[in-house]
PDB file of C-alpha atoms in Angstrom:
ATOM      1  CA  MET C   1      -9.884  35.783 150.485  1.00  0.00           C
ATOM      2  CA  GLU C   2      -8.803  33.939 153.556  1.00  0.00           C
ATOM      3  CA  THR C   3     -12.232  34.629 154.801  1.00  0.00           C
ATOM      4  CA  ILE C   4     -14.066  33.303 151.500  1.00  0.00           C
ATOM      5  CA  LEU C   5     -11.838  30.326 151.419  1.00  0.00           C
ATOM      6  CA  GLU C   6     -12.573  29.504 155.317  1.00  0.00           C
ATOM      7  CA  ASN C   7     -16.414  29.939 154.532  1.00  0.00           C
ATOM      8  CA  PHE C   8     -15.959  27.575 151.550  1.00  0.00           C
ATOM      9  CA  ASP C   9     -14.361  25.048 153.916  1.00  0.00           C
ATOM     10  CA  ASP C  10     -17.128  25.183 156.258  1.00  0.00           C
ATOM     11  CA  LEU C  11     -19.489  24.055 153.486  1.00  0.00           C
ATOM     12  CA  TRP C  12     -17.960  20.724 153.062  1.00  0.00           C
ATOM     13  CA  SER C  13     -16.519  20.156 156.906  1.00  0.00           C
ATOM     14  CA  GLY C  14     -19.874  19.974 158.751  1.00  0.00           C
ATOM     15  CA  GLY C  15     -20.738  16.166 158.458  1.00  0.00           C
ATOM     16  CA  ASP C  16     -20.074  13.503 160.943  1.00  0.00           C
ATOM     17  CA  PRO C  17     -16.802  14.203 162.922  1.00  0.00           C
ATOM     18  CA  VAL C  18     -16.016  10.525 162.918  1.00  0.00           C
ATOM     19  CA  THR C  19     -16.858   9.620 159.294  1.00  0.00           C
ATOM     20  CA  ARG C  20     -14.862  12.740 158.172  1.00  0.00           C
ATOM     21  CA  GLN C  21     -11.531  10.983 159.505  1.00  0.00           C
ATOM     22  CA  ARG C  22     -12.049   7.957 157.270  1.00  0.00           C
ATOM     23  CA  PHE C  23     -10.107   7.029 154.260  1.00  0.00           C
ATOM     24  CA  PHE C  24     -11.293   8.788 151.002  1.00  0.00           C
ATOM     25  CA  LEU C  25     -13.079  11.506 153.290  1.00  0.00           C
ATOM     26  CA  ARG C  26     -10.268  12.723 155.428  1.00  0.00           C
ATOM     27  CA  THR C  27      -9.011  14.778 152.619  1.00  0.00           C
ATOM     28  CA  ILE C  28     -10.137  15.351 149.003  1.00  0.00           C
ATOM     29  CA  THR C  29      -6.899  14.201 147.573  1.00  0.00           C
ATOM     30  CA  PRO C  30      -7.572  10.465 147.594  1.00  0.00           C
ATOM     31  CA  MET C  31     -11.101  11.139 145.797  1.00  0.00           C
ATOM     32  CA  ILE C  32      -9.814  13.479 143.317  1.00  0.00           C
ATOM     33  CA  VAL C  33      -6.669  11.137 142.445  1.00  0.00           C
ATOM     34  CA  SER C  34      -8.995   7.944 142.076  1.00  0.00           C
ATOM     35  CA  VAL C  35     -11.473   9.532 139.794  1.00  0.00           C
ATOM     36  CA  THR C  36      -8.940  11.402 137.489  1.00  0.00           C
ATOM     37  CA  CYS C  37      -7.151   7.858 137.244  1.00  0.00           C
ATOM     38  CA  TYR C  38     -10.416   6.334 136.326  1.00  0.00           C
ATOM     39  CA  VAL C  39     -11.163   8.623 133.522  1.00  0.00           C
ATOM     40  CA  LEU C  40      -7.728   8.820 132.042  1.00  0.00           C
ATOM     41  CA  PHE C  41      -7.330   4.986 132.264  1.00  0.00           C
ATOM     42  CA  VAL C  42     -10.786   4.299 130.562  1.00  0.00           C
ATOM     43  CA  GLU C  43     -10.628   7.027 128.075  1.00  0.00           C
ATOM     44  CA  LEU C  44      -7.095   7.188 127.038  1.00  0.00           C
ATOM     45  CA  ILE C  45      -4.547   4.636 128.639  1.00  0.00           C
ATOM     46  CA  GLY C  46      -6.710   1.418 128.800  1.00  0.00           C
ATOM     47  CA  PRO C  47      -7.539   1.591 125.148  1.00  0.00           C
ATOM     48  CA  ALA C  48      -4.193   2.621 123.986  1.00  0.00           C
ATOM     49  CA  ILE C  49      -2.776  -0.593 125.978  1.00  0.00           C
ATOM     50  CA  MET C  50      -5.259  -2.758 124.612  1.00  0.00           C
ATOM     51  CA  LYS C  51      -4.874  -1.365 120.880  1.00  0.00           C
ATOM     52  CA  ASN C  52      -2.748  -4.148 119.532  1.00  0.00           C
ATOM     53  CA  ARG C  53      -3.856  -6.924 122.018  1.00  0.00           C
ATOM     54  CA  LYS C  54      -6.434  -9.531 122.101  1.00  0.00           C
ATOM     55  CA  PRO C  55      -9.392  -8.904 124.820  1.00  0.00           C
ATOM     56  CA  ILE C  56      -8.834 -10.439 127.804  1.00  0.00           C
ATOM     57  CA  GLN C  57     -11.372 -13.228 128.946  1.00  0.00           C
ATOM     58  CA  MET C  58     -13.108 -12.261 132.104  1.00  0.00           C
ATOM     59  CA  ARG C  59     -16.427 -13.695 131.794  1.00  0.00           C
ATOM     60  CA  LYS C  60     -15.974 -15.655 135.118  1.00  0.00           C
ATOM     61  CA  LEU C  61     -14.484 -12.614 136.921  1.00  0.00           C
ATOM     62  CA  MET C  62     -17.268 -10.351 135.718  1.00  0.00           C
ATOM     63  CA  THR C  63     -19.807 -12.744 136.834  1.00  0.00           C
ATOM     64  CA  ILE C  64     -18.669 -13.110 140.148  1.00  0.00           C
ATOM     65  CA  TYR C  65     -18.155  -9.114 140.415  1.00  0.00           C
ATOM     66  CA  ASN C  66     -21.488  -8.386 139.291  1.00  0.00           C
ATOM     67  CA  PHE C  67     -23.329 -10.938 141.884  1.00  0.00           C
ATOM     68  CA  SER C  68     -21.083  -9.899 144.749  1.00  0.00           C
ATOM     69  CA  LEU C  69     -22.151  -6.333 144.175  1.00  0.00           C
ATOM     70  CA  VAL C  70     -25.753  -7.575 144.501  1.00  0.00           C
ATOM     71  CA  ILE C  71     -25.124  -9.455 147.429  1.00  0.00           C
ATOM     72  CA  PHE C  72     -23.741  -6.073 149.123  1.00  0.00           C
ATOM     73  CA  TYR C  73     -26.553  -4.116 148.032  1.00  0.00           C
ATOM     74  CA  LEU C  74     -29.097  -6.927 149.468  1.00  0.00           C
ATOM     75  CA  TYR C  75     -26.774  -6.652 152.860  1.00  0.00           C
ATOM     76  CA  PHE C  76     -26.959  -2.852 152.631  1.00  0.00           C
ATOM     77  CA  LEU C  77     -30.970  -2.662 152.342  1.00  0.00           C
ATOM     78  CA  PHE C  78     -31.416  -5.390 155.135  1.00  0.00           C
ATOM     79  CA  ARG C  79     -28.854  -4.066 157.608  1.00  0.00           C
ATOM     80  CA  GLY C  80     -30.627  -0.523 157.109  1.00  0.00           C
ATOM     81  CA  ALA C  81     -33.953  -1.789 157.520  1.00  0.00           C
ATOM     82  CA  PHE C  82     -32.965  -2.772 161.155  1.00  0.00           C
ATOM     83  CA  PHE C  83     -32.194   0.973 161.822  1.00  0.00           C
ATOM     84  CA  ILE C  84     -35.872   2.076 160.997  1.00  0.00           C
ATOM     85  CA  PRO C  85     -37.715   0.683 164.340  1.00  0.00           C
ATOM     86  CA  VAL C  86     -34.669   2.381 166.426  1.00  0.00           C
ATOM     87  CA  LEU C  87     -34.820   5.660 164.740  1.00  0.00           C
ATOM     88  CA  GLY C  88     -38.199   5.968 163.064  1.00  0.00           C
ATOM     89  CA  PHE C  89     -38.617   8.251 159.981  1.00  0.00           C
ATOM     90  CA  ASN C  90     -38.045  11.359 162.245  1.00  0.00           C
ATOM     91  CA  PHE C  91     -34.370  11.128 161.577  1.00  0.00           C
ATOM     92  CA  ILE C  92     -34.756  11.830 157.566  1.00  0.00           C
ATOM     93  CA  CYS C  93     -35.930  15.229 158.255  1.00  0.00           C
ATOM     94  CA  GLY C  94     -33.769  16.184 161.204  1.00  0.00           C
ATOM     95  CA  SER C  95     -30.153  16.445 162.615  1.00  0.00           C
ATOM     96  CA  LEU C  96     -28.140  13.258 163.232  1.00  0.00           C
ATOM     97  CA  ASN C  97     -26.971  13.625 166.854  1.00  0.00           C
ATOM     98  CA  GLU C  98     -25.122  10.557 168.541  1.00  0.00           C
ATOM     99  CA  ASN C  99     -25.675  11.785 171.873  1.00  0.00           C
ATOM    100  CA  GLU C 100     -29.267  11.542 171.555  1.00  0.00           C
ATOM    101  CA  THR C 101     -29.248   8.116 169.654  1.00  0.00           C
ATOM    102  CA  PRO C 102     -26.140   6.083 170.329  1.00  0.00           C
ATOM    103  CA  ILE C 103     -26.950   3.966 167.182  1.00  0.00           C
ATOM    104  CA  ILE C 104     -25.971   6.904 164.691  1.00  0.00           C
ATOM    105  CA  PRO C 105     -22.432   5.959 164.357  1.00  0.00           C
ATOM    106  CA  GLU C 106     -23.638   2.406 163.030  1.00  0.00           C
ATOM    107  CA  VAL C 107     -25.971   4.188 160.543  1.00  0.00           C
ATOM    108  CA  PHE C 108     -22.909   6.530 159.295  1.00  0.00           C
ATOM    109  CA  ASP C 109     -20.768   3.450 159.188  1.00  0.00           C
ATOM    110  CA  LEU C 110     -23.031   1.880 156.893  1.00  0.00           C
ATOM    111  CA  GLY C 111     -23.262   4.804 154.688  1.00  0.00           C
ATOM    112  CA  TYR C 112     -19.571   4.880 154.661  1.00  0.00           C
ATOM    113  CA  GLN C 113     -19.491   1.173 153.425  1.00  0.00           C
ATOM    114  CA  LEU C 114     -21.715   2.100 150.556  1.00  0.00           C
ATOM    115  CA  TYR C 115     -19.583   5.004 149.641  1.00  0.00           C
ATOM    116  CA  PHE C 116     -16.286   2.745 149.532  1.00  0.00           C
ATOM    117  CA  VAL C 117     -18.128   0.401 147.248  1.00  0.00           C
ATOM    118  CA  ARG C 118     -18.329   3.272 144.926  1.00  0.00           C
ATOM    119  CA  TYR C 119     -14.724   3.134 144.134  1.00  0.00           C
ATOM    120  CA  ILE C 120     -15.174  -0.780 143.721  1.00  0.00           C
ATOM    121  CA  GLU C 121     -17.740   0.136 140.958  1.00  0.00           C
ATOM    122  CA  LEU C 122     -14.875   1.827 139.096  1.00  0.00           C
ATOM    123  CA  LEU C 123     -13.845  -1.641 137.985  1.00  0.00           C
ATOM    124  CA  ASP C 124     -16.715  -2.377 135.876  1.00  0.00           C
ATOM    125  CA  THR C 125     -15.470   0.030 133.080  1.00  0.00           C
ATOM    126  CA  VAL C 126     -11.887  -1.286 133.568  1.00  0.00           C
ATOM    127  CA  PHE C 127     -12.925  -4.589 132.988  1.00  0.00           C
ATOM    128  CA  LEU C 128     -14.878  -3.697 130.121  1.00  0.00           C
ATOM    129  CA  VAL C 129     -11.657  -1.673 128.854  1.00  0.00           C
ATOM    130  CA  LEU C 130      -9.437  -5.014 129.350  1.00  0.00           C
ATOM    131  CA  SER C 131     -11.857  -7.127 127.484  1.00  0.00           C
ATOM    132  CA  LYS C 132     -12.325  -4.536 124.612  1.00  0.00           C
ATOM    133  CA  LYS C 133     -15.843  -4.095 125.055  1.00  0.00           C
ATOM    134  CA  ASN C 134     -15.481  -0.377 124.181  1.00  0.00           C
ATOM    135  CA  ASN C 135     -18.709  -0.083 122.462  1.00  0.00           C
ATOM    136  CA  MET C 136     -20.499  -0.181 125.979  1.00  0.00           C
ATOM    137  CA  ILE C 137     -18.353   2.606 127.207  1.00  0.00           C
ATOM    138  CA  THR C 138     -20.468   5.616 126.617  1.00  0.00           C
ATOM    139  CA  PRO C 139     -19.791   9.221 127.867  1.00  0.00           C
ATOM    140  CA  LEU C 140     -23.129   8.568 130.528  1.00  0.00           C
ATOM    141  CA  HIS C 141     -21.366   5.534 131.844  1.00  0.00           C
ATOM    142  CA  VAL C 142     -18.006   7.174 132.440  1.00  0.00           C
ATOM    143  CA  PHE C 143     -19.763  10.109 133.861  1.00  0.00           C
ATOM    144  CA  HIS C 144     -21.930   8.610 136.168  1.00  0.00           C
ATOM    145  CA  HIS C 145     -19.447   6.328 137.695  1.00  0.00           C
ATOM    146  CA  ALA C 146     -16.784   9.501 137.780  1.00  0.00           C
ATOM    147  CA  ILE C 147     -19.244  11.598 139.379  1.00  0.00           C
ATOM    148  CA  VAL C 148     -20.711   9.235 142.290  1.00  0.00           C
ATOM    149  CA  PRO C 149     -17.630   9.511 144.425  1.00  0.00           C
ATOM    150  CA  VAL C 150     -17.212  13.193 144.150  1.00  0.00           C
ATOM    151  CA  PHE C 151     -20.955  13.484 145.337  1.00  0.00           C
ATOM    152  CA  GLY C 152     -20.363  10.918 148.011  1.00  0.00           C
ATOM    153  CA  PHE C 153     -17.261  12.857 149.476  1.00  0.00           C
ATOM    154  CA  PHE C 154     -18.877  16.302 149.459  1.00  0.00           C
ATOM    155  CA  GLY C 155     -22.158  14.540 150.937  1.00  0.00           C
ATOM    156  CA  PHE C 156     -20.349  12.753 153.774  1.00  0.00           C
ATOM    157  CA  ARG C 157     -18.081  15.864 154.301  1.00  0.00           C
ATOM    158  CA  SER C 158     -21.023  18.184 155.004  1.00  0.00           C
ATOM    159  CA  GLU C 159     -24.298  16.192 155.750  1.00  0.00           C
ATOM    160  CA  THR C 160     -25.759  15.297 159.125  1.00  0.00           C
ATOM    161  CA  SER C 161     -29.075  15.148 158.361  1.00  0.00           C
ATOM    162  CA  GLY C 162     -30.720  11.475 157.039  1.00  0.00           C
ATOM    163  CA  TYR C 163     -32.653  12.253 154.216  1.00  0.00           C
ATOM    164  CA  LEU C 164     -30.033  10.817 151.834  1.00  0.00           C
ATOM    165  CA  ALA C 165     -30.921   7.351 153.411  1.00  0.00           C
ATOM    166  CA  VAL C 166     -33.909   7.395 150.781  1.00  0.00           C
ATOM    167  CA  PHE C 167     -31.470   8.189 148.190  1.00  0.00           C
ATOM    168  CA  MET C 168     -29.470   5.173 149.193  1.00  0.00           C
ATOM    169  CA  ALA C 169     -32.042   2.855 149.575  1.00  0.00           C
ATOM    170  CA  LEU C 170     -33.594   3.405 146.262  1.00  0.00           C
ATOM    171  CA  ASN C 171     -30.617   3.430 144.395  1.00  0.00           C
ATOM    172  CA  SER C 172     -29.465   0.145 145.846  1.00  0.00           C
ATOM    173  CA  ILE C 173     -32.606  -1.310 144.643  1.00  0.00           C
ATOM    174  CA  VAL C 174     -31.996   0.055 141.310  1.00  0.00           C
ATOM    175  CA  HIS C 175     -28.191  -1.615 141.760  1.00  0.00           C
ATOM    176  CA  ILE C 176     -29.554  -4.778 142.890  1.00  0.00           C
ATOM    177  CA  VAL C 177     -31.620  -5.191 139.454  1.00  0.00           C
ATOM    178  CA  MET C 178     -29.014  -3.571 137.512  1.00  0.00           C
ATOM    179  CA  TYR C 179     -25.999  -6.034 138.424  1.00  0.00           C
ATOM    180  CA  THR C 180     -28.252  -8.886 138.289  1.00  0.00           C
ATOM    181  CA  TYR C 181     -28.807  -8.027 134.654  1.00  0.00           C
ATOM    182  CA  TYR C 182     -25.057  -7.759 133.988  1.00  0.00           C
ATOM    183  CA  GLY C 183     -24.209 -10.808 135.908  1.00  0.00           C
ATOM    184  CA  ILE C 184     -26.426 -12.939 133.928  1.00  0.00           C
ATOM    185  CA  ALA C 185     -25.417 -11.413 130.910  1.00  0.00           C
ATOM    186  CA  ALA C 186     -21.657 -12.151 131.810  1.00  0.00           C
ATOM    187  CA  MET C 187     -22.569 -15.807 132.037  1.00  0.00           C
ATOM    188  CA  GLY C 188     -22.352 -16.329 128.273  1.00  0.00           C
ATOM    189  CA  PRO C 189     -24.390 -16.125 124.860  1.00  0.00           C
ATOM    190  CA  GLU C 190     -26.486 -19.118 126.269  1.00  0.00           C
ATOM    191  CA  TYR C 191     -28.217 -16.730 129.101  1.00  0.00           C
ATOM    192  CA  GLN C 192     -28.750 -13.947 126.381  1.00  0.00           C
ATOM    193  CA  LYS C 193     -32.392 -15.089 126.530  1.00  0.00           C
ATOM    194  CA  TYR C 194     -32.897 -14.015 130.000  1.00  0.00           C
ATOM    195  CA  VAL C 195     -31.716 -10.403 129.828  1.00  0.00           C
ATOM    196  CA  TRP C 196     -34.418  -9.279 127.191  1.00  0.00           C
ATOM    197  CA  TRP C 197     -35.436  -6.627 129.908  1.00  0.00           C
ATOM    198  CA  LYS C 198     -32.711  -4.003 129.714  1.00  0.00           C
ATOM    199  CA  LYS C 199     -35.355  -1.671 128.170  1.00  0.00           C
ATOM    200  CA  TYR C 200     -37.182  -1.904 131.557  1.00  0.00           C
ATOM    201  CA  LEU C 201     -34.053  -1.401 133.599  1.00  0.00           C
ATOM    202  CA  THR C 202     -33.230   1.947 131.929  1.00  0.00           C
ATOM    203  CA  THR C 203     -36.909   2.649 132.576  1.00  0.00           C
ATOM    204  CA  PHE C 204     -36.449   2.034 136.093  1.00  0.00           C
ATOM    205  CA  GLN C 205     -33.366   3.995 136.442  1.00  0.00           C
ATOM    206  CA  ILE C 206     -35.233   6.981 134.758  1.00  0.00           C
ATOM    207  CA  THR C 207     -38.023   6.353 137.486  1.00  0.00           C
ATOM    208  CA  GLN C 208     -35.347   6.344 140.365  1.00  0.00           C
ATOM    209  CA  PHE C 209     -34.358  10.046 139.088  1.00  0.00           C
ATOM    210  CA  PHE C 210     -37.794  11.450 138.616  1.00  0.00           C
ATOM    211  CA  LEU C 211     -38.746   9.966 142.344  1.00  0.00           C
ATOM    212  CA  MET C 212     -35.315  11.591 143.819  1.00  0.00           C
ATOM    213  CA  THR C 213     -36.094  14.915 142.373  1.00  0.00           C
ATOM    214  CA  PHE C 214     -39.749  15.013 143.553  1.00  0.00           C
ATOM    215  CA  TYR C 215     -38.575  13.626 147.048  1.00  0.00           C
ATOM    216  CA  LEU C 216     -36.032  16.617 146.944  1.00  0.00           C
ATOM    217  CA  LEU C 217     -38.705  19.063 146.272  1.00  0.00           C
ATOM    218  CA  ILE C 218     -40.594  17.665 149.258  1.00  0.00           C
ATOM    219  CA  MET C 219     -37.623  17.933 151.513  1.00  0.00           C
ATOM    220  CA  SER C 220     -37.431  21.261 150.579  1.00  0.00           C
ATOM    221  CA  SER C 221     -41.038  22.506 151.000  1.00  0.00           C
ATOM    222  CA  ILE C 222     -41.341  21.129 154.413  1.00  0.00           C
ATOM    223  CA  GLY C 223     -37.930  22.738 155.893  1.00  0.00           C
ATOM    224  CA  CYS C 224     -35.987  19.735 156.624  1.00  0.00           C
ATOM    225  CA  ILE C 225     -32.291  20.339 158.124  1.00  0.00           C
ATOM    226  CA  THR C 226     -29.903  19.709 155.144  1.00  0.00           C
ATOM    227  CA  SER C 227     -26.551  20.927 154.053  1.00  0.00           C
ATOM    228  CA  LYS C 228     -27.200  23.583 151.212  1.00  0.00           C
ATOM    229  CA  LEU C 229     -24.263  22.348 149.143  1.00  0.00           C
ATOM    230  CA  THR C 230     -25.101  18.603 149.120  1.00  0.00           C
ATOM    231  CA  PHE C 231     -28.880  19.607 148.608  1.00  0.00           C
ATOM    232  CA  ALA C 232     -27.910  21.804 145.622  1.00  0.00           C
ATOM    233  CA  PHE C 233     -25.671  19.029 144.444  1.00  0.00           C
ATOM    234  CA  SER C 234     -28.284  16.356 144.961  1.00  0.00           C
ATOM    235  CA  PHE C 235     -30.800  18.244 142.964  1.00  0.00           C
ATOM    236  CA  PHE C 236     -28.624  19.406 140.241  1.00  0.00           C
ATOM    237  CA  LEU C 237     -27.294  15.568 139.497  1.00  0.00           C
ATOM    238  CA  THR C 238     -31.050  13.860 139.570  1.00  0.00           C
ATOM    239  CA  VAL C 239     -32.304  16.455 137.207  1.00  0.00           C
ATOM    240  CA  LEU C 240     -29.081  16.177 135.107  1.00  0.00           C
ATOM    241  CA  PHE C 241     -29.403  12.312 135.109  1.00  0.00           C
ATOM    242  CA  PHE C 242     -32.922  12.082 134.487  1.00  0.00           C
ATOM    243  CA  PHE C 243     -32.640  13.868 131.124  1.00  0.00           C
ATOM    244  CA  LEU C 244     -29.570  12.095 130.552  1.00  0.00           C
ATOM    245  CA  PHE C 245     -31.308   8.495 130.633  1.00  0.00           C
ATOM    246  CA  ILE C 246     -34.086   9.678 128.647  1.00  0.00           C
ATOM    247  CA  ASP C 247     -31.851  10.755 126.058  1.00  0.00           C
ATOM    248  CA  TYR C 248     -30.249   7.559 126.260  1.00  0.00           C
ATOM    249  CA  TYR C 249     -33.226   5.502 126.298  1.00  0.00           C
ATOM    250  CA  ARG C 250     -34.491   7.420 123.048  1.00  0.00           C
ATOM    251  CA  LYS C 251     -31.329   7.275 121.122  1.00  0.00           C
ATOM    252  CA  ILE C 252     -31.023   3.286 122.180  1.00  0.00           C
ATOM    253  CA  TYR C 253     -34.586   1.901 122.128  1.00  0.00           C
ATOM    254  CA  ASN C 254     -36.531   4.230 120.009  1.00  0.00           C
ATOM    255  CA  ARG C 255     -34.023   4.189 117.254  1.00  0.00           C
ATOM    256  CA  GLY C 256     -33.723   0.174 117.542  1.00  0.00           C
ATOM    257  CA  GLU C 257     -37.628  -0.037 117.193  1.00  0.00           C
ATOM    258  CA  LYS C 258     -37.605   2.035 114.171  1.00  0.00           C
ATOM    259  CA  LYS C 259     -35.013   0.000 112.561  1.00  0.00           C
ATOM    260  CA  SER C 260     -36.663  -3.184 113.343  1.00  0.00           C
ATOM    261  CA  GLU C 261     -39.931  -2.138 111.911  1.00  0.00           C
ATOM    262  CA  LYS C 262     -37.990  -0.966 108.749  1.00  0.00           C
ATOM    263  CA  ASN C 263     -36.753  -4.465 108.370  1.00  0.00           C
ATOM    264  CA  GLY C 264     -40.070  -6.198 108.849  1.00  0.00           C
ATOM    265  CA  ILE C 265     -39.195  -7.622 112.376  1.00  0.00           C
ATOM    266  CA  TYR C 266     -41.871  -5.651 114.444  1.00  0.00           C
ATOM    267  CA  LYS C 267     -45.255  -6.427 112.965  1.00  0.00           C
ATOM    268  CA  ASN C 268     -48.585  -5.780 114.553  1.00  0.00           C
ATOM    269  CA  GLY C 269     -47.123  -4.803 117.915  1.00  0.00           C
ATOM    270  CA  THR C 270     -45.368  -8.106 118.423  1.00  0.00           C
ATOM    271  CA  TYR C 271     -41.758  -9.129 117.441  1.00  0.00           C
ATOM    272  CA  LYS C 272     -40.602 -12.289 115.689  1.00  0.00           C
ATOM    273  CA  ASN C 273     -38.510 -14.754 117.800  1.00  0.00           C
ATOM    274  CA  GLY C 274     -39.775 -13.287 121.113  1.00  0.00           C
ATOM    275  CA  ILE C 275     -36.858 -10.778 121.551  1.00  0.00           C
ATOM    276  CA  PRO C 276     -36.692  -7.144 120.023  1.00  0.00           C
ATOM    277  CA  GLU C 277     -33.918  -6.582 117.900  1.00  0.00           C
ATOM    278  CA  ALA C 278     -32.705  -3.517 119.936  1.00  0.00           C
ATOM    279  CA  TYR C 279     -32.389  -5.772 123.079  1.00  0.00           C
ATOM    280  CA  LYS C 280     -30.385  -8.546 120.878  1.00  0.00           C
ATOM    281  CA  ASN C 281     -28.086  -5.533 119.860  1.00  0.00           C
ATOM    282  CA  GLU C 282     -27.450  -4.502 123.399  1.00  0.00           C
ATOM    283  CA  THR C 283     -26.860  -8.311 124.829  1.00  0.00           C
ATOM    284  CA  LYS C 284     -24.475  -8.972 122.015  1.00  0.00           C
ATOM    285  CA  LYS C 285     -22.295  -6.307 123.433  1.00  0.00           C
ATOM    286  CA  LEU C 286     -21.883  -8.181 126.693  1.00  0.00           C
ATOM    287  CA  GLU C 287     -20.960 -11.662 125.090  1.00  0.00           C
TER     288      GLU C 287
END
């Protein structure tokens, strides 16, 4: 039994030795406690507290919050781009060794910043609970927010190659678009006419997971140096989210378009008043 536990521990104790000693990564406890408290609050505690209370007006806070995340992800992409001329693209498929390349600690530090921000993003749902926008808190929303810190923990604890940098870059681009959308939506009803493109944001998210799955298959086929644990976890999540977002798209937009056609809003391939009814329903949730 002791040997089995030791072997299991080795699976998620092979990452960068410096990064493994940082907060949220030194032990599994902070991650487990944070994710558990998040799920309990948004599913049980928060709704119970707000049940007989008026919604807390958080429009300004949510606007600042969303655009601050846009700024961070822009910083992440620009900062990461400076590593490419030094490292090239060989680091994606090989092991990162700071003895060979002194800039490696900075690469892991930037990755850790992204990992830490994932915990800040949990506030997104907390704000929705406090403002009583419970119709926006779907199982997919909660699961997506909760599982990312879990994946990040095992990724940083076990992975020493750079292939996840492609994941981070693509996901950052998606988050820039996503938080721009939510930032504009949070500004108030007068800005709703600028957020008619939620459908295309969801399509972009689906495309992201398709590209990630395809990328993982390529990494596997050419024999990249990766952690087996992280690789398996990555592949499972990308495939799972690909189908979950497709299901979300089908339920929200296909249903909305059929309802619009039935009500005579959709005629000859165009919508009256310029904005599809499904988009209006989505943006109303943000008001």
